[in-house]
Short mmCIF file of C-alpha atoms and ligand atoms in Angstrom, two decimals:
data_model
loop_
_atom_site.label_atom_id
_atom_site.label_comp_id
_atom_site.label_asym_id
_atom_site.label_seq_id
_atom_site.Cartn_x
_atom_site.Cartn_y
_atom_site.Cartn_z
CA UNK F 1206 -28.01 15.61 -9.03
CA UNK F 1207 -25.20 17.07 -10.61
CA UNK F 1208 -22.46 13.85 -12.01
CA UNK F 1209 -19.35 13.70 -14.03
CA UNK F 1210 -20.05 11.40 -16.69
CA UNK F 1211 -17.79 10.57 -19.59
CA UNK F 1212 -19.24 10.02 -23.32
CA UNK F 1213 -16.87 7.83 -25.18
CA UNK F 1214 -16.66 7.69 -28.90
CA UNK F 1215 -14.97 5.79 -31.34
CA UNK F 1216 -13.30 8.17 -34.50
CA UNK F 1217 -12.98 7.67 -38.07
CA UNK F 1218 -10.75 9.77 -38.71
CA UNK F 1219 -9.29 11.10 -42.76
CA UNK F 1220 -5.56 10.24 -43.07
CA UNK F 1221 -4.70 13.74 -43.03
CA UNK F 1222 -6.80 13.91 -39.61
CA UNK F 1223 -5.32 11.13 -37.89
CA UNK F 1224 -1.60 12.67 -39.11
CA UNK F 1225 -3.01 15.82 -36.93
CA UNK F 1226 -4.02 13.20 -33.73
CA UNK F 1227 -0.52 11.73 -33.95
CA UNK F 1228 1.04 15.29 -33.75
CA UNK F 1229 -0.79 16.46 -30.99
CA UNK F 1230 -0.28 13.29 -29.38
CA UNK F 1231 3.19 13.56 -30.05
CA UNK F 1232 2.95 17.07 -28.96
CA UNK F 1233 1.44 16.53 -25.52
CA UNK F 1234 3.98 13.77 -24.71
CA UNK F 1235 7.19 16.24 -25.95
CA UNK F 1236 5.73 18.73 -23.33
CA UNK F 1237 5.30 16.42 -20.43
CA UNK F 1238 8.92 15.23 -21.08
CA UNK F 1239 10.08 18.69 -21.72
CA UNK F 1240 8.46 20.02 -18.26
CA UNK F 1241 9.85 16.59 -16.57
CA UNK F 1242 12.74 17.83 -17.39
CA UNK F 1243 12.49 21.29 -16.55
CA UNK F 1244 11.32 20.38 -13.00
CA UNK F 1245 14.37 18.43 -12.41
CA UNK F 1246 16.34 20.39 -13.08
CA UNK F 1247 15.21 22.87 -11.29
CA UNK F 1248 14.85 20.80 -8.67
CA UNK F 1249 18.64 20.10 -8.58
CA UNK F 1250 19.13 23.64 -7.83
CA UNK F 1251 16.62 25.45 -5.53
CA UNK F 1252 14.70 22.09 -4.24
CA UNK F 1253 11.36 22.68 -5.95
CA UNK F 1254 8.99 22.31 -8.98
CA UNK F 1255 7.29 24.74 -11.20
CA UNK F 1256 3.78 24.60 -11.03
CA UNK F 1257 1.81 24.05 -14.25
CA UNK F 1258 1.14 27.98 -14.28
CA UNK F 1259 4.67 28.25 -14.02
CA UNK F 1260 5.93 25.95 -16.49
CA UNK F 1261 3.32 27.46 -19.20
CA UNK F 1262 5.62 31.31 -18.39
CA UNK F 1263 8.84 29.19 -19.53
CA UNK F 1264 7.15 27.09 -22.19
CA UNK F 1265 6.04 30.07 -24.15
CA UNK F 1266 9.15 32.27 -23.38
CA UNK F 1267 11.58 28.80 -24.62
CA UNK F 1268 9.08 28.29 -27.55
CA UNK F 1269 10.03 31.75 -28.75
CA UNK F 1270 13.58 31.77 -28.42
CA UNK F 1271 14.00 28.53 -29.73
CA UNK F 1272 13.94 27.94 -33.00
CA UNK F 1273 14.01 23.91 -33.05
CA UNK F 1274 10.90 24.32 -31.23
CA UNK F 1275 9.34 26.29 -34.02
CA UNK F 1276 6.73 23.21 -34.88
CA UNK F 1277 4.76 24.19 -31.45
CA UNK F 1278 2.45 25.92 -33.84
CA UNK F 1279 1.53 22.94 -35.71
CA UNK F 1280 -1.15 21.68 -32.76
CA UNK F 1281 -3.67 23.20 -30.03
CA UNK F 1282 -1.57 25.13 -27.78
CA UNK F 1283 -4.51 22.70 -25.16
CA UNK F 1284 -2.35 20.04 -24.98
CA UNK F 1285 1.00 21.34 -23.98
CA UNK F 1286 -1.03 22.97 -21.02
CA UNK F 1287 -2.59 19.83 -20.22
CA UNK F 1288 0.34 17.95 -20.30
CA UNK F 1289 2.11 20.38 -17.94
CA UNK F 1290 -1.43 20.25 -15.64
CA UNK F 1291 -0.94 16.65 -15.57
CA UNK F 1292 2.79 16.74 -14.44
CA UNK F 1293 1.63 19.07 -12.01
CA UNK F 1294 -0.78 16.85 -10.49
CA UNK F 1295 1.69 14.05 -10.59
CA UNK F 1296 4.01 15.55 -8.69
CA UNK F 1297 1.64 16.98 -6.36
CA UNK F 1298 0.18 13.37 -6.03
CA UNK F 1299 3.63 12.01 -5.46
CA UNK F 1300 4.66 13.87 -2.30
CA UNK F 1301 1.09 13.40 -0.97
CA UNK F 1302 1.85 9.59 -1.42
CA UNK F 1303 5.23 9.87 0.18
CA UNK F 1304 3.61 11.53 2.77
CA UNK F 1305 1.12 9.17 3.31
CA UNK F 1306 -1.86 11.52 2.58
CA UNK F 1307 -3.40 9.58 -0.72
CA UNK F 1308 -5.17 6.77 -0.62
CA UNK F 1309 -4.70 3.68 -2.61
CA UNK F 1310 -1.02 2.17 -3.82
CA UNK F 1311 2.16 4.35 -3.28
CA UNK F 1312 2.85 6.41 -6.71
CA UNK F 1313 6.45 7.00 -8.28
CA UNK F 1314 7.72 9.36 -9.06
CA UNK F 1315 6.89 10.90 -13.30
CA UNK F 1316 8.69 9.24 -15.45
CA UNK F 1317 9.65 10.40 -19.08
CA UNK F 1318 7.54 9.03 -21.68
CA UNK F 1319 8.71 7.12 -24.51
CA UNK F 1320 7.24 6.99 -28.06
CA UNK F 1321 5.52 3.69 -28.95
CA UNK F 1322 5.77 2.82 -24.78
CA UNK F 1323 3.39 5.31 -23.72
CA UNK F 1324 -0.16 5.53 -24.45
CA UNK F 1325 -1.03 8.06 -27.49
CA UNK F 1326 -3.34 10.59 -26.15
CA UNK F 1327 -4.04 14.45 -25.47
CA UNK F 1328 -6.40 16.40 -24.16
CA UNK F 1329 -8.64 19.51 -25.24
CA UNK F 1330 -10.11 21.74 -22.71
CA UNK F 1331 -14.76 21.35 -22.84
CA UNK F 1332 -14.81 25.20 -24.84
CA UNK F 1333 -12.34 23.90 -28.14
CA UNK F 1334 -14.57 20.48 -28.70
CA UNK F 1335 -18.19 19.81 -29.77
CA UNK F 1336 -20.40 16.85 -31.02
CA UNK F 1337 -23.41 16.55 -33.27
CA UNK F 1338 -24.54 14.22 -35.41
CA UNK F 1339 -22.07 11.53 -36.68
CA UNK F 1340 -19.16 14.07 -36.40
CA UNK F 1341 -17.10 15.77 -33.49
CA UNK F 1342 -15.22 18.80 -34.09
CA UNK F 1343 -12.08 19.56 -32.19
CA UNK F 1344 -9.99 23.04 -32.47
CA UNK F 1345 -7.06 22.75 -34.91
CA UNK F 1346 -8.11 19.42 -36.11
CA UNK F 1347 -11.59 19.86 -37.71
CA UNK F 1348 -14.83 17.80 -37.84
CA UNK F 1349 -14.22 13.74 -37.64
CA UNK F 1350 -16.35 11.74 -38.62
CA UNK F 1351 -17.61 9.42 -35.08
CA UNK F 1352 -18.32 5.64 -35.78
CA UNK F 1353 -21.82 6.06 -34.28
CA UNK F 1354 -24.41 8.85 -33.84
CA UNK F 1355 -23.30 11.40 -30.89
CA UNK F 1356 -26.82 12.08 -30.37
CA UNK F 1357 -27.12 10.96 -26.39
CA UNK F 1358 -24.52 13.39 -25.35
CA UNK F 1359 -25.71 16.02 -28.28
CA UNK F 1360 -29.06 16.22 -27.12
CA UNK F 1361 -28.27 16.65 -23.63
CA UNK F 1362 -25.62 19.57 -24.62
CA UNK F 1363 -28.70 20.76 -26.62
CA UNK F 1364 -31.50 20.76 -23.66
CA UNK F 1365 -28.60 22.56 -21.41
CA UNK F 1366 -28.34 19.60 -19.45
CA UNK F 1367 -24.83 18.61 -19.86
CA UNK F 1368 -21.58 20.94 -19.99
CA UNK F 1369 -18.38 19.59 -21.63
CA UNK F 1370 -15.47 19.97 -19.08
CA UNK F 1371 -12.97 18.58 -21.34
CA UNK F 1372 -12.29 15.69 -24.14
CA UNK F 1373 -9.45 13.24 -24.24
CA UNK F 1374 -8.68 12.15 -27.37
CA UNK F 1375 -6.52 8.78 -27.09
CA UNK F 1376 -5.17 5.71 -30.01
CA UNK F 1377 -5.83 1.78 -28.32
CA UNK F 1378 -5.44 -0.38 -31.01
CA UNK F 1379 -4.58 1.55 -34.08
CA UNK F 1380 -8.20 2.86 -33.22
CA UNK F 1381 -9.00 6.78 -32.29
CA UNK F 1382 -11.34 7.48 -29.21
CA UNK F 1383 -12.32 10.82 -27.89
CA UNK F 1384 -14.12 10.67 -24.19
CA UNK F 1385 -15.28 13.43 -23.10
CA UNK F 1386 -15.49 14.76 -19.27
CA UNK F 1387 -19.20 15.66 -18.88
CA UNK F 1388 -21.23 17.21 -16.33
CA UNK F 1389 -24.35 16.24 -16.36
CA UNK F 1390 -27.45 17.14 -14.42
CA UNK F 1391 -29.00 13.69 -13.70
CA UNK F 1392 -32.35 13.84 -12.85
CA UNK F 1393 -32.33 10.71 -10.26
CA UNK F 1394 -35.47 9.56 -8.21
CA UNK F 1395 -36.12 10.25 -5.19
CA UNK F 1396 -37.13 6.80 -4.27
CA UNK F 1397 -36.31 3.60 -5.79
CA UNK F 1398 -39.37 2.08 -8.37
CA UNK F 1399 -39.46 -0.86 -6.22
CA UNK F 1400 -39.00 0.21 -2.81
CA UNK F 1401 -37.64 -2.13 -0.27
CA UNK F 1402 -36.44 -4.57 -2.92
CA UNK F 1403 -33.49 -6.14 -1.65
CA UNK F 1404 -30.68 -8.36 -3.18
CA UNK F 1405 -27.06 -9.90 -1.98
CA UNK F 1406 -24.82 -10.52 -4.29
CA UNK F 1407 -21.72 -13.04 -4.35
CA UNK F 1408 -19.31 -12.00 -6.78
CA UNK F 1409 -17.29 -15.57 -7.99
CA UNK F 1410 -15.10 -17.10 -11.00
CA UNK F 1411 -17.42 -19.74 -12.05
CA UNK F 1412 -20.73 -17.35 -12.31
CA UNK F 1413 -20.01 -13.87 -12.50
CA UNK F 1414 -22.20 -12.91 -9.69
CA UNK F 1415 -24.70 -15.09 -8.11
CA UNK F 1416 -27.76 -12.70 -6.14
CA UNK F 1417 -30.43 -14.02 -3.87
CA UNK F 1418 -33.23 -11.36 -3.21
CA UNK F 1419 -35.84 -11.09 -0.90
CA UNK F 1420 -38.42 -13.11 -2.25
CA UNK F 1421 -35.49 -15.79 -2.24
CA UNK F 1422 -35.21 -16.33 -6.17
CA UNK F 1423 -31.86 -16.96 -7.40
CA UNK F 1424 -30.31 -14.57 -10.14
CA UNK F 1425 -26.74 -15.94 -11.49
CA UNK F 1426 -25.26 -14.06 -14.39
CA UNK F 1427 -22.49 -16.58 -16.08
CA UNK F 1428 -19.05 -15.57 -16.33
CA UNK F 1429 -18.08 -14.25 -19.72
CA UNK F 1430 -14.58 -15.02 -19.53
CA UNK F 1431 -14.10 -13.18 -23.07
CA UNK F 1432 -10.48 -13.08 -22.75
CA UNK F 1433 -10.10 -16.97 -22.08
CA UNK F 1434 -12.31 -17.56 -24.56
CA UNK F 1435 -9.78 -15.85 -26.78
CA UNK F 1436 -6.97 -17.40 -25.11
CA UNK F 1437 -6.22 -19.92 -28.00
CA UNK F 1438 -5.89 -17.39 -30.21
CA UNK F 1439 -4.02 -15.14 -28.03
CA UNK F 1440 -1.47 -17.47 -27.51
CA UNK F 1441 -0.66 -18.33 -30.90
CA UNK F 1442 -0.67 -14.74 -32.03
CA UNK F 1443 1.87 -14.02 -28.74
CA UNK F 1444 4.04 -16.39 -29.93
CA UNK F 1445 4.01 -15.31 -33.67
CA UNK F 1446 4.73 -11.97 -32.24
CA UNK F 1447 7.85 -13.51 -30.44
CA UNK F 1448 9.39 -14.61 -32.85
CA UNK F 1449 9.47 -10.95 -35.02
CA UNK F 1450 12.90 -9.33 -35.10
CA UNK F 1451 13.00 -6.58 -32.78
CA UNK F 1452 11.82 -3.15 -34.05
CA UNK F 1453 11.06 -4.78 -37.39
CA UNK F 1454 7.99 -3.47 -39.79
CA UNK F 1455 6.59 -6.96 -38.91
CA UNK F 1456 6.80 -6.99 -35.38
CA UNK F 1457 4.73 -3.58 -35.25
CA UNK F 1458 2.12 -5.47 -37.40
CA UNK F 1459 1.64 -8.64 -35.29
CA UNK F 1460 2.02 -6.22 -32.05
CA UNK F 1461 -1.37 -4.52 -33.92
CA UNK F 1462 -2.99 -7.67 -34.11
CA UNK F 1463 -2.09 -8.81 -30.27
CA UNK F 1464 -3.57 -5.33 -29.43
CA UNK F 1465 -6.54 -5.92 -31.43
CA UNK F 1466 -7.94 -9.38 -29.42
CA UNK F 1467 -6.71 -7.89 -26.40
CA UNK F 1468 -8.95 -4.64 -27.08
CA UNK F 1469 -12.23 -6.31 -28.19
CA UNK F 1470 -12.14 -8.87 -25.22
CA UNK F 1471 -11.82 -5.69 -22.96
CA UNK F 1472 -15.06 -4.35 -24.93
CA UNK F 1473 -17.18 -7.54 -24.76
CA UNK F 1474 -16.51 -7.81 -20.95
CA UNK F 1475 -16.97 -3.93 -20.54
CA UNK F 1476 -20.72 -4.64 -22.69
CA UNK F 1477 -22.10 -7.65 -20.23
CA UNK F 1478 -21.13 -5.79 -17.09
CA UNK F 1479 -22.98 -2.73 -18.34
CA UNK F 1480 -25.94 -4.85 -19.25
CA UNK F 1481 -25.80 -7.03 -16.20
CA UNK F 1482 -25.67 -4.01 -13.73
CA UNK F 1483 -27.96 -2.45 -15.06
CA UNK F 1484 -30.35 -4.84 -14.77
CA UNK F 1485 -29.34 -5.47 -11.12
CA UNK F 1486 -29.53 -1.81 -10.31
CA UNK F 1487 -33.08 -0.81 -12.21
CA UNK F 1488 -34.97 -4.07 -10.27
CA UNK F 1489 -33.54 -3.77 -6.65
CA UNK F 1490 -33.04 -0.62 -4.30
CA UNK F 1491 -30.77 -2.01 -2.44
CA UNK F 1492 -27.82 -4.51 -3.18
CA UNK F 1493 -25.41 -5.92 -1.03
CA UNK F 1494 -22.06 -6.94 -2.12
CA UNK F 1495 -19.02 -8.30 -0.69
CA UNK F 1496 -16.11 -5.51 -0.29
CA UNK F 1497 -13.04 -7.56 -1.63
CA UNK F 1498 -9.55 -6.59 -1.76
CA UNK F 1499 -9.11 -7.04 -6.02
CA UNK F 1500 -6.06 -5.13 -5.52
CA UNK F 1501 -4.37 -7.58 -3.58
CA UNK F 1502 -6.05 -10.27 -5.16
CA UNK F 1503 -4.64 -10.06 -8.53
CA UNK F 1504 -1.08 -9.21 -7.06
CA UNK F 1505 -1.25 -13.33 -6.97
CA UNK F 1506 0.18 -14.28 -10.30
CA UNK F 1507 -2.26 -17.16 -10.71
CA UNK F 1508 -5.53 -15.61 -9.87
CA UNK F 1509 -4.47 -12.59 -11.74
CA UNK F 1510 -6.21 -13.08 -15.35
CA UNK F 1511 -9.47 -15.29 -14.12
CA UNK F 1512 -9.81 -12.46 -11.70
CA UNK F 1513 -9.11 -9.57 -14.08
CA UNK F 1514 -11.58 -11.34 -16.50
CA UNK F 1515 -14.62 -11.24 -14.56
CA UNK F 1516 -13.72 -7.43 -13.82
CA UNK F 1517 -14.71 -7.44 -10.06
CA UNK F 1518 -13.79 -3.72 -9.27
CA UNK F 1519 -15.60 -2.71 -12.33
CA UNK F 1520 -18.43 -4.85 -11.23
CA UNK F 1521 -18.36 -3.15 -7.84
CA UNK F 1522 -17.75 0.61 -9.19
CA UNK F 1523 -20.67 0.46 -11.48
CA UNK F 1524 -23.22 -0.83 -9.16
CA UNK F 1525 -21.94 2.05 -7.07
CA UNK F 1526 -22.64 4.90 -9.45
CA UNK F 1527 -26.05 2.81 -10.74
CA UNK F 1528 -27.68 2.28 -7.93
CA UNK F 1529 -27.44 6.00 -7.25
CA UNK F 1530 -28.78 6.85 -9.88
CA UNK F 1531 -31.58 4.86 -9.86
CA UNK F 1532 -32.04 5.96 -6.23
CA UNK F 1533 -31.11 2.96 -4.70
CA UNK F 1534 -28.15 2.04 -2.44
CA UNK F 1535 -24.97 -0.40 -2.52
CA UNK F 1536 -23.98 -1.84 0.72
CA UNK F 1537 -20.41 -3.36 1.28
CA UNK F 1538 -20.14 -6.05 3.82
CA UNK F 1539 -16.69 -5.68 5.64
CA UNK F 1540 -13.42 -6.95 3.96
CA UNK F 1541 -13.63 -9.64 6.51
CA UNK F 1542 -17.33 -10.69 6.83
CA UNK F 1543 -17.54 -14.54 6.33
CA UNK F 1544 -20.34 -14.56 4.22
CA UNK F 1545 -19.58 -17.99 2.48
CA UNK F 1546 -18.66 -19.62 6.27
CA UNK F 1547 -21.74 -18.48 7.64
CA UNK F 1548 -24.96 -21.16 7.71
CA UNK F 1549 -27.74 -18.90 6.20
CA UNK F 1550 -30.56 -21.13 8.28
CA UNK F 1551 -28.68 -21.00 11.62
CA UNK F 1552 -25.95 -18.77 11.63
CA UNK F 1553 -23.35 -21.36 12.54
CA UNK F 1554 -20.00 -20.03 11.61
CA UNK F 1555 -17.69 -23.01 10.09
CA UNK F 1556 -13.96 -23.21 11.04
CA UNK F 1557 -13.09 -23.88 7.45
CA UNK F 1558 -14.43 -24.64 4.37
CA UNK F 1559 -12.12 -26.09 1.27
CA UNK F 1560 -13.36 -24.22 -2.34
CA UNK F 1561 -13.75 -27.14 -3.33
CA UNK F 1562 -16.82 -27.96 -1.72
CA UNK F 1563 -19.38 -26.36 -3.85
CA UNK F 1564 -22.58 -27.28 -1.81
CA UNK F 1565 -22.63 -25.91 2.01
CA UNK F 1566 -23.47 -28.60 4.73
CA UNK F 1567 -24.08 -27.21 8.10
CA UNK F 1568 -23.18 -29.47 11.06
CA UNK F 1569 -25.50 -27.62 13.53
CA UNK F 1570 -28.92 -27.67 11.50
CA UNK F 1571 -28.47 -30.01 8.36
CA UNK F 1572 -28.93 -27.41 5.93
CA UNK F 1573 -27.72 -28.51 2.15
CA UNK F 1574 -27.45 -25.53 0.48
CA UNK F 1575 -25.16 -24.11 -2.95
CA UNK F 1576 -21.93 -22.71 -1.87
CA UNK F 1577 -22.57 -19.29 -3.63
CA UNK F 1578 -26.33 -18.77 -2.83
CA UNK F 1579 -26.00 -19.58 0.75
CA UNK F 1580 -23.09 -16.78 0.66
CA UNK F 1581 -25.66 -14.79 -1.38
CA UNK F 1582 -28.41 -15.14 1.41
CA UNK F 1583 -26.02 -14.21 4.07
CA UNK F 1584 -25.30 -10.44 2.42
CA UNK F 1585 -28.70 -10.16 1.90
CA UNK F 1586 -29.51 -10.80 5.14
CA UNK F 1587 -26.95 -8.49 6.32
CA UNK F 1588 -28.51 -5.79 4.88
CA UNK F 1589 -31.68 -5.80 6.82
CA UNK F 1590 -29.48 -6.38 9.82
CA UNK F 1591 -28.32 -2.58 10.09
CA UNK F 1592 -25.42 -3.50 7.51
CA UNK F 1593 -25.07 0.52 7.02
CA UNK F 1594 -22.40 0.36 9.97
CA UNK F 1595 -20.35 -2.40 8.19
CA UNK F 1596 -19.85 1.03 5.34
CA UNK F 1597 -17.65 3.09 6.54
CA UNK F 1598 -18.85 5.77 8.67
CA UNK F 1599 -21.81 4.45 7.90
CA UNK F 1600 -22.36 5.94 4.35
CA UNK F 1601 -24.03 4.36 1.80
CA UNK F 1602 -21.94 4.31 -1.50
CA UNK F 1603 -22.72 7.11 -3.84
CA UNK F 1604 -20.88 8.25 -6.85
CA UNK F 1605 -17.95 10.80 -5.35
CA UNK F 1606 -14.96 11.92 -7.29
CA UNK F 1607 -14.22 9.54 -9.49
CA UNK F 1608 -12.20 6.48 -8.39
CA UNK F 1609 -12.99 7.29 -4.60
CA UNK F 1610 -14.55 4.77 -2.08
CA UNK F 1611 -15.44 5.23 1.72
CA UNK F 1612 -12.72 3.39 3.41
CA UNK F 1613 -13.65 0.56 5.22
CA UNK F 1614 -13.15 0.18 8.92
CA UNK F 1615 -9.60 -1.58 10.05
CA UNK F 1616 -9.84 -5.24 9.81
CA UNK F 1617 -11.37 -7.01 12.69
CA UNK F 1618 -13.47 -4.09 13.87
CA UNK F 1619 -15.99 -4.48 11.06
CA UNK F 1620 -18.14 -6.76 13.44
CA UNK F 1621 -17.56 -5.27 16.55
CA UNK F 1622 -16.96 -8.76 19.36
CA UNK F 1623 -17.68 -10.93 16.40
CA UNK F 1624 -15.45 -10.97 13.46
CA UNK F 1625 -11.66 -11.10 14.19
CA UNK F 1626 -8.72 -10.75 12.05
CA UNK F 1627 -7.61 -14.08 12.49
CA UNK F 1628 -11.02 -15.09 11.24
CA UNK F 1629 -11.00 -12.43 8.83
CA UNK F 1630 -7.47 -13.83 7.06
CA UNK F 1631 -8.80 -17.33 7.37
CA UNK F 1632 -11.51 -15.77 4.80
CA UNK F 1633 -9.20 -14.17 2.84
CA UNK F 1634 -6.87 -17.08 2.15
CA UNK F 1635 -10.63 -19.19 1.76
CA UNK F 1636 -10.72 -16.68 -1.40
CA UNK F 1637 -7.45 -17.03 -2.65
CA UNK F 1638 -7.87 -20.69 -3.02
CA UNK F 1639 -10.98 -20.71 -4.98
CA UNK F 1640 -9.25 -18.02 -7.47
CA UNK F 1641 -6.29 -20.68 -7.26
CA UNK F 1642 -8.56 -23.58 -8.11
CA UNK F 1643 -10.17 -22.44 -11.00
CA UNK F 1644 -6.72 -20.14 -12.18
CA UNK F 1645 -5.45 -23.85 -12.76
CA UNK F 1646 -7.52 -24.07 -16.34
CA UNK F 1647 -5.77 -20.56 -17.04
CA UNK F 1648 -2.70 -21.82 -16.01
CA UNK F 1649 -2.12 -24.88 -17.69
CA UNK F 1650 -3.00 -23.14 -20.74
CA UNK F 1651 -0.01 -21.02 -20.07
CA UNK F 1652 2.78 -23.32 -19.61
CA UNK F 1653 1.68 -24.72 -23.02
CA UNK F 1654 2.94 -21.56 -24.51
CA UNK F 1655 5.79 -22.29 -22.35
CA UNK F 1656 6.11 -25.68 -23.58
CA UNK F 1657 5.82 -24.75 -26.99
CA UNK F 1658 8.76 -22.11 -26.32
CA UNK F 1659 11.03 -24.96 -24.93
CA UNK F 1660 10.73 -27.46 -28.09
CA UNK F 1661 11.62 -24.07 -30.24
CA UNK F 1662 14.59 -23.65 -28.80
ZN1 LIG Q 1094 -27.11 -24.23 10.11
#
């Protein structure tokens, strides 16, 4: 099976090196700006764009004539015509979202990027980059020195297995990363090792995931929460960063700092999903997972960081790709599927049930059962149930383009006769509250900073 696959490696760059990142970072951003700007204006006149094609005829005709442009030569001529392949797509992307052919949220329209706003980065196309050893070498910049051994992707490149489409090299942090776009020839299984192994999962705040399979163990993996954890510390260097004067040489340091924490939580909770997916994805073939709406979900201020924390769309994207490769399969119970409702003994459906109630007690049969793992049995159960036509169109979830799900079926048709949309909201707003209850911690923590804000002043 053929996969895109991206190999991401921290740099150590010399100081002269990491002089030559920040120019062709610099570089990449002064021609996305410069063919922003082109486009409009064009634009004004004849009501359309140049193409990325286009805008490389003008950029090397204005490069030429103009002499205050005369440093183009300093950096990879790559990332001027990445940058203008990138506005291109934007663009592109932006009518399609007008138009109400793209997926997902509604996309702006390209703005101009600002030095120190916008993310440092560039990007080489797969024939001007290579990796072995400890040591990457790009075109124009030379061999830098990796933090770790390149030897997993080298190998690969080595045994003909891999192809380099293209490398990104981008700052977060202060620190230098290059990722590059791989395609890899994965050789997956054509069966899982344990066929018919079977697990549902219930995806919460308290426990990161808790998963009942079919021999009916229990398998909770505790929540991390690495960025509350480093909430304390967050919050006092926030507010040491507040009170720099603007565009002072001390507010960029502290700024560094707040990057810093907020950078290695991202890697710690990155690390345990990886580990914990894994895991999930070697031992069972298939896994069943609730399909929620994380989107929506963080839009509410107060849910937003526990939710963020735990990483649920990451969860769900990496048991995707995962449990293809392993051969296995992910299956997404419908947006609306009341799995936590549900009595696992009986199938009872409950009107409502407060998040506060941690234990389920079914009126009908007298089951006692925890919240999560009756949820848990309920998507497993699903699964042997014919859950495939809960996917949409009936697909199991395999690795596409990247970023790309099956679409679920319109609310309320999920279970044909059984699951409404009135139901359907009830469960949503059931959701919202438990992110509410345990946001509260989060929260309180918050308007402390706030507090502390007030008695300055
Ligand atoms: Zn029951």
């Amino acid at each position: 099976m053929k996969v895109r696959q991206a190999y991401r490696f921290a740099l150590d760059p010399t100081l002269a090196q990491e002089r030559a990142l920040r120019s062709h970072a610099g570089a990449s951003r002064f021609a996305w700006n410069w063919a922003l700007a082109q486009c409009k204006a064009r634009y004004a006149a004849e009501r359309k764009w140049y193409s990325a094609a286009e805008l490389h005829k003008v950029w090397t005709s204005a490069k030429k004539a103009d002499s205050a442009l005369s440093w183009w030569s300093d950096n990879s001529k790559c990332c001027y015509q990445e940058a203008f392949r990138d506005l291109d797509r934007a663009l592109r992307d932006f009518i399609k979202s007008k138009k109400g052919k793209r997926k997902g949220r509604k996309l702006g329209f390209p703005k101009f990027k600002k030095k120190g706003r916008c993310r440092d980065s560039f990007r080489i196309t797969g024939d001007r980059v290579s990796c072995a050893g400890a040591s990457v070498t790009i075109s124009r910049i030379g061999t830098v020195r990796t933090h770790e051994s390149t030897r997993k992707l080298a190998r690969r490149l080595q045994a003909g297995t891999a192809r380099i489409l293209s490398a990104t090299i981008s700052r977060t942090a202060q620190r230098w990363f290059v990722s590059f776009t791989v395609e890899v020839e994965r050789s997956v299984p054509a069966a899982h090792a344990r066929p018919g192994s079977l697990i549902g999962i219930d995806l919460g705040v308290k426990t990161l995931l808790t998963g009942v399979d079919d021999q009916g163990s229990v398998v909770t993996v505790a929540g991390l929460k690495p960025l509350r954890a480093s909430l304390r510390r967050l919050r006092r260097t926030s507010r040491a960063h507040s009170r720099k004067r603007p565009a002072s040489t001390n507010r960029r340091k502290s700024a560094a700092r707040l990057a810093r924490i907020h950078a290695r939580a991202a890697n710690i909770r990155a690390d345990a999903l990886h580990k914990a997916t894994s895991a999930l994805t070697a031992r069972y073939e298939t896994i069943v997972c609730e399909d929620l709406n994380v989107v929506g979900m963080v839009q509410n201020r107060k849910l937003a960081r526990a939710l963020a924390d735990q990483g649920f769309g990451i969860t769900r994207r990496m048991l995707g790709y995962k449990t293809a490769w392993n051969g296995g399969r992910l299956v997404l119970a419908g947006r609306f599927y009341p799995s936590s409702k549900t009595c696992s003994s009986c199938g009872a459906v409950k009107a409502k049930l407060p998040l506060s109630e941690r234990t389920y007690r079914c009126d009908t049969c007298g089951l006692v059962l925890d919240r999560d793992v009756n949820a848990a049995i309920n998507l497993r159960d699903l699964a042997a149930s014919g859950a495939e036509r809960l996917n949409a169109c009936g697909g199991c979830v395999r690795p596409g383009q990247a970023g790309r799900w099956p679409l679920n079926q319109e609310p309320g048709t999920a279970l044909a006769g059984k699951t409404g949309t009135a139901a359907g909201n009830r469960r949503l707003r059931d959701r919202a509250w438990r992110w509410r209850i345990c946001g509260s911690e989060a929260r309180s923590l918050q308007q402390g900073r706030h507090r502390g804000r007030r008695r300055r002043g």
